[in-house]
PDB file of C-alpha atoms in Angstrom:
ATOM      1  CA  MET A   1     228.968 150.911 226.970  1.00 71.00           C
ATOM      2  CA  PRO A   2     228.117 150.152 222.913  1.00 74.00           C
ATOM      3  CA  ILE A   3     227.375 147.066 222.269  1.00 81.00           C
ATOM      4  CA  PRO A   4     229.896 144.737 220.098  1.00 84.00           C
ATOM      5  CA  GLY A   5     229.157 144.597 216.539  1.00 81.00           C
ATOM      6  CA  SER A   6     226.950 148.176 216.736  1.00 85.00           C
ATOM      7  CA  GLY A   7     229.092 149.755 214.222  1.00 86.00           C
ATOM      8  CA  LEU A   8     228.899 146.807 211.806  1.00 89.00           C
ATOM      9  CA  ALA A   9     224.945 146.047 211.601  1.00 89.00           C
ATOM     10  CA  LYS A  10     225.096 150.325 211.686  1.00 89.00           C
ATOM     11  CA  GLY A  11     226.829 149.940 208.202  1.00 89.00           C
ATOM     12  CA  LEU A  12     224.980 146.787 206.942  1.00 91.00           C
ATOM     13  CA  ALA A  13     221.432 148.366 207.357  1.00 90.00           C
ATOM     14  CA  VAL A  14     223.378 151.513 205.060  1.00 90.00           C
ATOM     15  CA  THR A  15     224.559 149.393 202.495  1.00 90.00           C
ATOM     16  CA  LEU A  16     220.781 147.474 202.295  1.00 89.00           C
ATOM     17  CA  ARG A  17     219.150 150.542 202.300  1.00 87.00           C
ATOM     18  CA  THR A  18     221.574 151.669 199.429  1.00 86.00           C
ATOM     19  CA  MET A  19     220.552 148.511 197.749  1.00 85.00           C
ATOM     20  CA  THR A  20     217.417 148.934 197.378  1.00 83.00           C
ATOM     21  CA  LYS A  21     217.330 152.580 195.949  1.00 84.00           C
ATOM     22  CA  ARG A  22     217.417 153.097 192.067  1.00 83.00           C
ATOM     23  CA  SER A  23     220.640 154.750 191.330  1.00 81.00           C
ATOM     24  CA  HIS A  24     220.860 157.258 189.249  1.00 81.00           C
ATOM     25  CA  THR A  25     223.899 158.669 186.371  1.00 86.00           C
ATOM     26  CA  ALA A  26     224.862 161.645 185.358  1.00 85.00           C
ATOM     27  CA  GLN A  27     224.718 161.766 181.264  1.00 88.00           C
ATOM     28  CA  TYR A  28     227.663 163.559 181.763  1.00 88.00           C
ATOM     29  CA  PRO A  29     228.394 165.672 178.845  1.00 86.00           C
ATOM     30  CA  GLU A  30     225.629 164.841 177.170  1.00 89.00           C
ATOM     31  CA  VAL A  31     223.604 166.435 179.994  1.00 89.00           C
ATOM     32  CA  GLN A  32     225.032 169.596 182.209  1.00 86.00           C
ATOM     33  CA  PRO A  33     224.454 169.362 185.430  1.00 88.00           C
ATOM     34  CA  GLN A  34     222.044 171.486 187.171  1.00 86.00           C
ATOM     35  CA  LEU A  35     224.251 173.846 189.285  1.00 86.00           C
ATOM     36  CA  PRO A  36     223.612 175.795 192.195  1.00 84.00           C
ATOM     37  CA  PRO A  37     223.095 179.768 191.358  1.00 76.00           C
ATOM     38  CA  ARG A  38     226.217 180.448 193.265  1.00 81.00           C
ATOM     39  CA  SER A  39     228.606 177.787 192.494  1.00 87.00           C
ATOM     40  CA  ARG A  40     231.912 178.944 191.903  1.00 90.00           C
ATOM     41  CA  GLY A  41     233.262 177.434 188.924  1.00 91.00           C
ATOM     42  CA  VAL A  42     235.517 180.595 187.277  1.00 93.00           C
ATOM     43  CA  ILE A  43     235.740 184.126 187.595  1.00 95.00           C
ATOM     44  CA  GLY A  44     234.211 186.110 185.060  1.00 94.00           C
ATOM     45  CA  LEU A  45     235.493 190.564 184.128  1.00 95.00           C
ATOM     46  CA  PHE A  46     233.519 192.775 183.380  1.00 94.00           C
ATOM     47  CA  GLU A  47     236.360 195.080 181.530  1.00 92.00           C
ATOM     48  CA  GLU A  48     234.224 198.554 181.728  1.00 91.00           C
ATOM     49  CA  ASN A  49     234.286 198.702 185.486  1.00 93.00           C
ATOM     50  CA  CYS A  50     237.697 198.473 186.091  1.00 93.00           C
ATOM     51  CA  THR A  51     239.755 201.178 186.988  1.00 92.00           C
ATOM     52  CA  VAL A  52     243.107 199.440 187.585  1.00 93.00           C
ATOM     53  CA  CYS A  53     242.800 200.296 191.522  1.00 93.00           C
ATOM     54  CA  MET A  54     245.426 196.282 192.233  1.00 93.00           C
ATOM     55  CA  LEU A  55     242.732 196.177 195.161  1.00 95.00           C
ATOM     56  CA  CYS A  56     242.362 192.282 193.692  1.00 95.00           C
ATOM     57  CA  ALA A  57     245.815 191.488 192.797  1.00 95.00           C
ATOM     58  CA  ARG A  58     247.042 193.058 196.264  1.00 95.00           C
ATOM     59  CA  GLU A  59     244.753 191.058 198.506  1.00 95.00           C
ATOM     60  CA  CYS A  60     244.963 187.391 196.686  1.00 96.00           C
ATOM     61  CA  PRO A  61     246.047 185.255 198.647  1.00 95.00           C
ATOM     62  CA  ASP A  62     248.274 183.407 196.062  1.00 94.00           C
ATOM     63  CA  TRP A  63     249.630 186.266 193.691  1.00 95.00           C
ATOM     64  CA  CYS A  64     247.202 184.586 190.955  1.00 95.00           C
ATOM     65  CA  ILE A  65     246.228 187.979 189.797  1.00 96.00           C
ATOM     66  CA  TYR A  66     248.306 189.816 186.477  1.00 96.00           C
ATOM     67  CA  ILE A  67     247.593 193.428 185.747  1.00 95.00           C
ATOM     68  CA  ASP A  68     249.648 195.646 183.411  1.00 95.00           C
ATOM     69  CA  SER A  69     247.950 199.060 182.733  1.00 93.00           C
ATOM     70  CA  HIS A  70     249.846 202.483 181.326  1.00 92.00           C
ATOM     71  CA  LYS A  71     248.181 206.261 181.962  1.00 92.00           C
ATOM     72  CA  GLU A  72     247.488 208.310 179.596  1.00 90.00           C
ATOM     73  CA  THR A  73     246.473 212.212 179.689  1.00 89.00           C
ATOM     74  CA  VAL A  74     242.630 213.214 179.524  1.00 85.00           C
ATOM     75  CA  PRO A  75     242.422 216.956 177.467  1.00 86.00           C
ATOM     76  CA  ALA A  76     240.875 219.418 180.450  1.00 83.00           C
ATOM     77  CA  THR A  77     236.432 220.136 178.890  1.00 82.00           C
ATOM     78  CA  THR A  78     236.672 223.190 179.494  1.00 84.00           C
ATOM     79  CA  PRO A  79     239.199 226.234 179.049  1.00 84.00           C
ATOM     80  CA  GLY A  80     241.176 226.948 181.369  1.00 82.00           C
ATOM     81  CA  GLY A  81     241.168 223.430 182.983  1.00 83.00           C
ATOM     82  CA  ARG A  82     243.643 221.178 184.366  1.00 86.00           C
ATOM     83  CA  GLU A  83     244.498 217.774 181.905  1.00 86.00           C
ATOM     84  CA  ARG A  84     243.836 214.691 184.305  1.00 87.00           C
ATOM     85  CA  SER A  85     245.514 211.269 184.093  1.00 88.00           C
ATOM     86  CA  ARG A  86     243.830 207.679 183.666  1.00 87.00           C
ATOM     87  CA  ASN A  87     244.835 204.208 184.640  1.00 90.00           C
ATOM     88  CA  VAL A  88     244.433 202.048 181.171  1.00 91.00           C
ATOM     89  CA  LEU A  89     243.358 198.316 181.455  1.00 93.00           C
ATOM     90  CA  ASP A  90     246.148 196.668 178.974  1.00 94.00           C
ATOM     91  CA  ARG A  91     246.426 192.891 180.468  1.00 95.00           C
ATOM     92  CA  PHE A  92     243.811 191.241 183.215  1.00 96.00           C
ATOM     93  CA  ALA A  93     244.477 187.567 183.641  1.00 96.00           C
ATOM     94  CA  ILE A  94     243.783 185.318 186.191  1.00 96.00           C
ATOM     95  CA  ASP A  95     246.017 181.405 186.987  1.00 95.00           C
ATOM     96  CA  PHE A  96     243.487 178.803 187.432  1.00 95.00           C
ATOM     97  CA  SER A  97     246.169 176.315 188.049  1.00 93.00           C
ATOM     98  CA  LEU A  98     246.928 178.171 191.939  1.00 95.00           C
ATOM     99  CA  CYS A  99     243.646 179.957 192.415  1.00 94.00           C
ATOM    100  CA  MET A 100     241.765 178.436 195.348  1.00 94.00           C
ATOM    101  CA  TYR A 101     238.487 180.284 194.603  1.00 94.00           C
ATOM    102  CA  CYS A 102     238.751 182.369 197.814  1.00 94.00           C
ATOM    103  CA  GLY A 103     236.206 184.546 195.926  1.00 93.00           C
ATOM    104  CA  ILE A 104     238.661 187.552 197.976  1.00 96.00           C
ATOM    105  CA  CYS A 105     238.951 189.373 194.704  1.00 95.00           C
ATOM    106  CA  ILE A 106     235.803 189.408 193.535  1.00 95.00           C
ATOM    107  CA  GLU A 107     234.564 190.504 197.214  1.00 95.00           C
ATOM    108  CA  VAL A 108     237.235 193.480 197.662  1.00 95.00           C
ATOM    109  CA  CYS A 109     236.189 194.866 193.968  1.00 95.00           C
ATOM    110  CA  PRO A 110     234.852 198.009 194.682  1.00 93.00           C
ATOM    111  CA  PHE A 111     233.148 198.781 191.274  1.00 92.00           C
ATOM    112  CA  ASP A 112     232.174 195.675 190.648  1.00 92.00           C
ATOM    113  CA  ALA A 113     234.253 194.443 187.840  1.00 95.00           C
ATOM    114  CA  LEU A 114     234.460 190.879 189.262  1.00 96.00           C
ATOM    115  CA  PHE A 115     231.759 188.561 189.076  1.00 94.00           C
ATOM    116  CA  TRP A 116     231.417 184.193 189.787  1.00 94.00           C
ATOM    117  CA  SER A 117     230.292 182.442 186.613  1.00 92.00           C
ATOM    118  CA  PRO A 118     229.241 179.000 187.310  1.00 90.00           C
ATOM    119  CA  GLU A 119     231.343 177.790 184.396  1.00 89.00           C
ATOM    120  CA  PHE A 120     233.262 174.504 185.134  1.00 89.00           C
ATOM    121  CA  GLU A 121     234.900 173.155 181.599  1.00 88.00           C
ATOM    122  CA  TYR A 122     238.198 174.831 181.478  1.00 89.00           C
ATOM    123  CA  ALA A 123     240.481 171.880 181.472  1.00 87.00           C
ATOM    124  CA  GLU A 124     243.765 171.409 179.815  1.00 89.00           C
ATOM    125  CA  THR A 125     246.574 169.634 178.585  1.00 91.00           C
ATOM    126  CA  ASP A 126     249.034 171.742 179.602  1.00 92.00           C
ATOM    127  CA  ILE A 127     249.472 174.023 182.880  1.00 93.00           C
ATOM    128  CA  HIS A 128     250.777 176.283 181.511  1.00 91.00           C
ATOM    129  CA  GLU A 129     247.480 177.508 179.560  1.00 93.00           C
ATOM    130  CA  LEU A 130     244.897 177.582 182.975  1.00 94.00           C
ATOM    131  CA  THR A 131     246.379 181.162 182.655  1.00 94.00           C
ATOM    132  CA  HIS A 132     243.531 182.794 181.552  1.00 95.00           C
ATOM    133  CA  GLU A 133     244.276 186.392 179.426  1.00 94.00           C
ATOM    134  CA  ARG A 134     241.030 189.306 179.914  1.00 92.00           C
ATOM    135  CA  ASP A 135     239.620 187.835 176.647  1.00 94.00           C
ATOM    136  CA  LYS A 136     238.447 183.979 177.985  1.00 93.00           C
ATOM    137  CA  LEU A 137     237.478 186.531 181.390  1.00 94.00           C
ATOM    138  CA  ARG A 138     235.187 188.669 179.416  1.00 94.00           C
ATOM    139  CA  GLU A 139     233.487 185.730 177.379  1.00 93.00           C
ATOM    140  CA  TRP A 140     232.693 184.037 180.843  1.00 92.00           C
ATOM    141  CA  MET A 141     231.720 186.805 182.319  1.00 92.00           C
ATOM    142  CA  TRP A 142     227.966 186.707 179.799  1.00 91.00           C
ATOM    143  CA  THR A 143     227.591 183.478 181.666  1.00 89.00           C
ATOM    144  CA  VAL A 144     227.282 185.268 184.997  1.00 90.00           C
ATOM    145  CA  PRO A 145     223.700 183.992 185.974  1.00 87.00           C
ATOM    146  CA  ALA A 146     221.440 187.189 187.761  1.00 85.00           C
ATOM    147  CA  PRO A 147     221.492 188.352 191.054  1.00 81.00           C
ATOM    148  CA  PRO A 148     218.671 187.102 192.353  1.00 78.00           C
ATOM    149  CA  ALA A 149     215.745 189.418 193.805  1.00 79.00           C
ATOM    150  CA  LEU A 150     216.185 191.376 197.170  1.00 76.00           C
ATOM    151  CA  ASP A 151     214.212 190.288 200.289  1.00 80.00           C
ATOM    152  CA  PRO A 152     211.120 192.303 200.470  1.00 82.00           C
ATOM    153  CA  ALA A 153     212.019 192.792 204.679  1.00 84.00           C
ATOM    154  CA  ALA A 154     215.024 194.055 203.781  1.00 82.00           C
ATOM    155  CA  GLU A 155     216.717 197.017 204.487  1.00 83.00           C
ATOM    156  CA  GLU A 156     216.619 199.448 201.723  1.00 81.00           C
ATOM    157  CA  PRO A 157     220.602 199.812 200.336  1.00 81.00           C
ATOM    158  CA  LYS A 158     222.243 203.496 201.023  1.00 86.00           C
ATOM    159  CA  GLU A 159     222.892 204.142 197.456  1.00 83.00           C
ATOM    160  CA  ILE A 160     219.459 203.464 195.863  1.00 85.00           C
ATOM    161  CA  ALA A 161     217.893 205.515 199.059  1.00 87.00           C
ATOM    162  CA  ALA A 162     221.034 208.078 198.232  1.00 90.00           C
ATOM    163  CA  ALA A 163     219.420 207.971 194.397  1.00 90.00           C
ATOM    164  CA  ARG A 164     215.657 208.238 195.971  1.00 90.00           C
ATOM    165  CA  LYS A 165     216.382 211.525 198.164  1.00 92.00           C
ATOM    166  CA  ALA A 166     217.833 212.946 194.987  1.00 93.00           C
ATOM    167  CA  VAL A 167     214.576 212.682 192.116  1.00 94.00           C
ATOM    168  CA  GLU A 168     212.543 213.535 195.317  1.00 94.00           C
ATOM    169  CA  LYS A 169     214.064 217.179 195.855  1.00 94.00           C
ATOM    170  CA  ALA A 170     214.821 217.763 192.510  1.00 94.00           C
ATOM    171  CA  GLU A 171     211.298 216.792 191.688  1.00 94.00           C
ATOM    172  CA  ALA A 172     209.872 219.275 194.589  1.00 94.00           C
ATOM    173  CA  ALA A 173     212.526 222.115 193.576  1.00 94.00           C
ATOM    174  CA  ALA A 174     211.082 221.784 190.057  1.00 94.00           C
ATOM    175  CA  ALA A 175     206.869 222.169 191.899  1.00 94.00           C
ATOM    176  CA  ALA A 176     208.711 224.863 193.943  1.00 93.00           C
ATOM    177  CA  ALA A 177     209.674 226.866 190.169  1.00 93.00           C
ATOM    178  CA  ALA A 178     206.931 226.075 188.586  1.00 92.00           C
ATOM    179  CA  ALA A 179     204.254 227.641 191.586  1.00 92.00           C
ATOM    180  CA  ALA A 180     206.447 230.662 191.651  1.00 90.00           C
ATOM    181  CA  GLU A 181     206.292 231.511 187.826  1.00 89.00           C
ATOM    182  CA  ALA A 182     201.838 230.935 188.249  1.00 88.00           C
ATOM    183  CA  GLU A 183     202.644 233.355 191.587  1.00 87.00           C
ATOM    184  CA  THR A 184     204.414 235.735 188.833  1.00 86.00           C
ATOM    185  CA  LEU A 185     202.153 235.329 185.732  1.00 85.00           C
ATOM    186  CA  SER A 186     198.707 235.679 188.239  1.00 83.00           C
ATOM    187  CA  ALA A 187     199.643 238.957 189.363  1.00 81.00           C
ATOM    188  CA  ASP A 188     201.254 240.343 185.668  1.00 77.00           C
ATOM    189  CA  SER A 189     197.955 239.416 184.765  1.00 76.00           C
ATOM    190  CA  ALA A 190     196.235 240.865 187.439  1.00 67.00           C
ATOM    191  CA  PRO A 191     194.376 244.255 186.605  1.00 65.00           C
ATOM    192  CA  GLY A 192     195.768 247.436 188.333  1.00 59.00           C
ATOM    193  CA  PRO A 193     193.555 250.294 190.075  1.00 61.00           C
ATOM    194  CA  GLY A 194     192.192 252.475 188.017  1.00 57.00           C
ATOM    195  CA  THR A 195     192.070 249.626 185.172  1.00 56.00           C
ATOM    196  CA  PRO A 196     187.890 249.120 183.725  1.00 55.00           C
ATOM    197  CA  ALA A 197     187.537 245.713 184.765  1.00 52.00           C
ATOM    198  CA  THR A 198     187.000 243.548 181.467  1.00 53.00           C
ATOM    199  CA  GLY A 199     185.612 240.444 180.361  1.00 51.00           C
ATOM    200  CA  SER A 200     187.623 237.324 179.592  1.00 48.00           C
ATOM    201  CA  SER A 201     187.398 238.369 175.688  1.00 49.00           C
ATOM    202  CA  GLY A 202     188.627 241.501 176.249  1.00 51.00           C
ATOM    203  CA  THR A 203     185.621 243.869 175.849  1.00 53.00           C
ATOM    204  CA  PRO A 204     184.403 245.942 178.815  1.00 53.00           C
ATOM    205  CA  ALA A 205     182.398 243.704 181.803  1.00 51.00           C
ATOM    206  CA  PRO A 206     178.410 244.074 181.917  1.00 53.00           C
ATOM    207  CA  GLY A 207     177.768 247.774 183.908  1.00 53.00           C
ATOM    208  CA  ALA A 208     181.129 248.885 183.126  1.00 53.00           C
ATOM    209  CA  PRO A 209     181.782 252.258 181.123  1.00 55.00           C
ATOM    210  CA  ALA A 210     182.952 252.047 177.136  1.00 53.00           C
ATOM    211  CA  PRO A 211     186.173 253.590 177.495  1.00 53.00           C
ATOM    212  CA  GLY A 212     186.270 257.064 176.366  1.00 54.00           C
ATOM    213  CA  THR A 213     182.932 258.217 177.614  1.00 53.00           C
ATOM    214  CA  PRO A 214     182.667 260.064 180.423  1.00 54.00           C
ATOM    215  CA  GLY A 215     181.289 258.893 183.793  1.00 50.00           C
ATOM    216  CA  PRO A 216     178.303 260.180 185.490  1.00 51.00           C
ATOM    217  CA  SER A 217     178.610 263.159 187.132  1.00 49.00           C
ATOM    218  CA  ALA A 218     179.739 263.481 191.527  1.00 46.00           C
ATOM    219  CA  PRO A 219     176.479 265.206 193.373  1.00 48.00           C
ATOM    220  CA  GLY A 220     176.486 267.892 193.799  1.00 45.00           C
ATOM    221  CA  ALA A 221     178.401 268.852 190.571  1.00 44.00           C
ATOM    222  CA  ALA A 222     177.539 271.711 187.706  1.00 45.00           C
ATOM    223  CA  GLY A 223     175.587 270.457 184.676  1.00 45.00           C
ATOM    224  CA  THR A 224     176.349 271.361 181.992  1.00 46.00           C
ATOM    225  CA  ASP A 225     173.526 271.927 178.776  1.00 46.00           C
ATOM    226  CA  SER A 226     173.765 271.258 174.776  1.00 44.00           C
ATOM    227  CA  ALA A 227     175.575 274.111 174.470  1.00 45.00           C
ATOM    228  CA  GLY A 228     178.173 273.549 176.649  1.00 46.00           C
ATOM    229  CA  GLY A 229     176.756 276.654 178.522  1.00 46.00           C
ATOM    230  CA  THR A 230     177.136 276.043 182.525  1.00 46.00           C
ATOM    231  CA  ALA A 231     173.090 275.607 183.548  1.00 40.00           C
TER     232      ALA A 231
END
């Protein structure tokens, strides 16, 4: 059974410990607070990565994301090619009076177009002004902190592994092509049968007969005198 009055004693003990400590007052707004790097302030938009796939708007449980777009025709890049159409973003707005900062839109974005920003000073006197358009969301994008360093013991991301394998394969193919070209050049420069050996400067090698000079007579061959007769 608990001792009667033990709860009151514990509360008074906490009060006494607090009274002996020096109070800390945050000098806000003159001094900005040091927020954790993963603070959920507002959502920044990196517009160049947005493909208007609408995943963020469809997955938002509060339906606070508004996206408008139109399609444009992209001409063919090669003769006889087919024209393509692409979505062009016209409007991207978030109503922060409805947003509950769950982060689902950031997690489901497949192209890394949405990020958490630690900005929190966006209070308004009118609730209708809490709907911020893409220009304001883009300004918040530049306050997004850099991602933390990767854990050395973590598994290598699949994208980096695929890129590294592609580079290694291209380097191996280039090395094989260079080796094949070197073998072809060495085979073309090698002297063929009946070709007199020459030095590096193109002169006949020592002991080789000069061009146009008859070689030694074969054993048993008939010799010739100075007059051209047969000995």
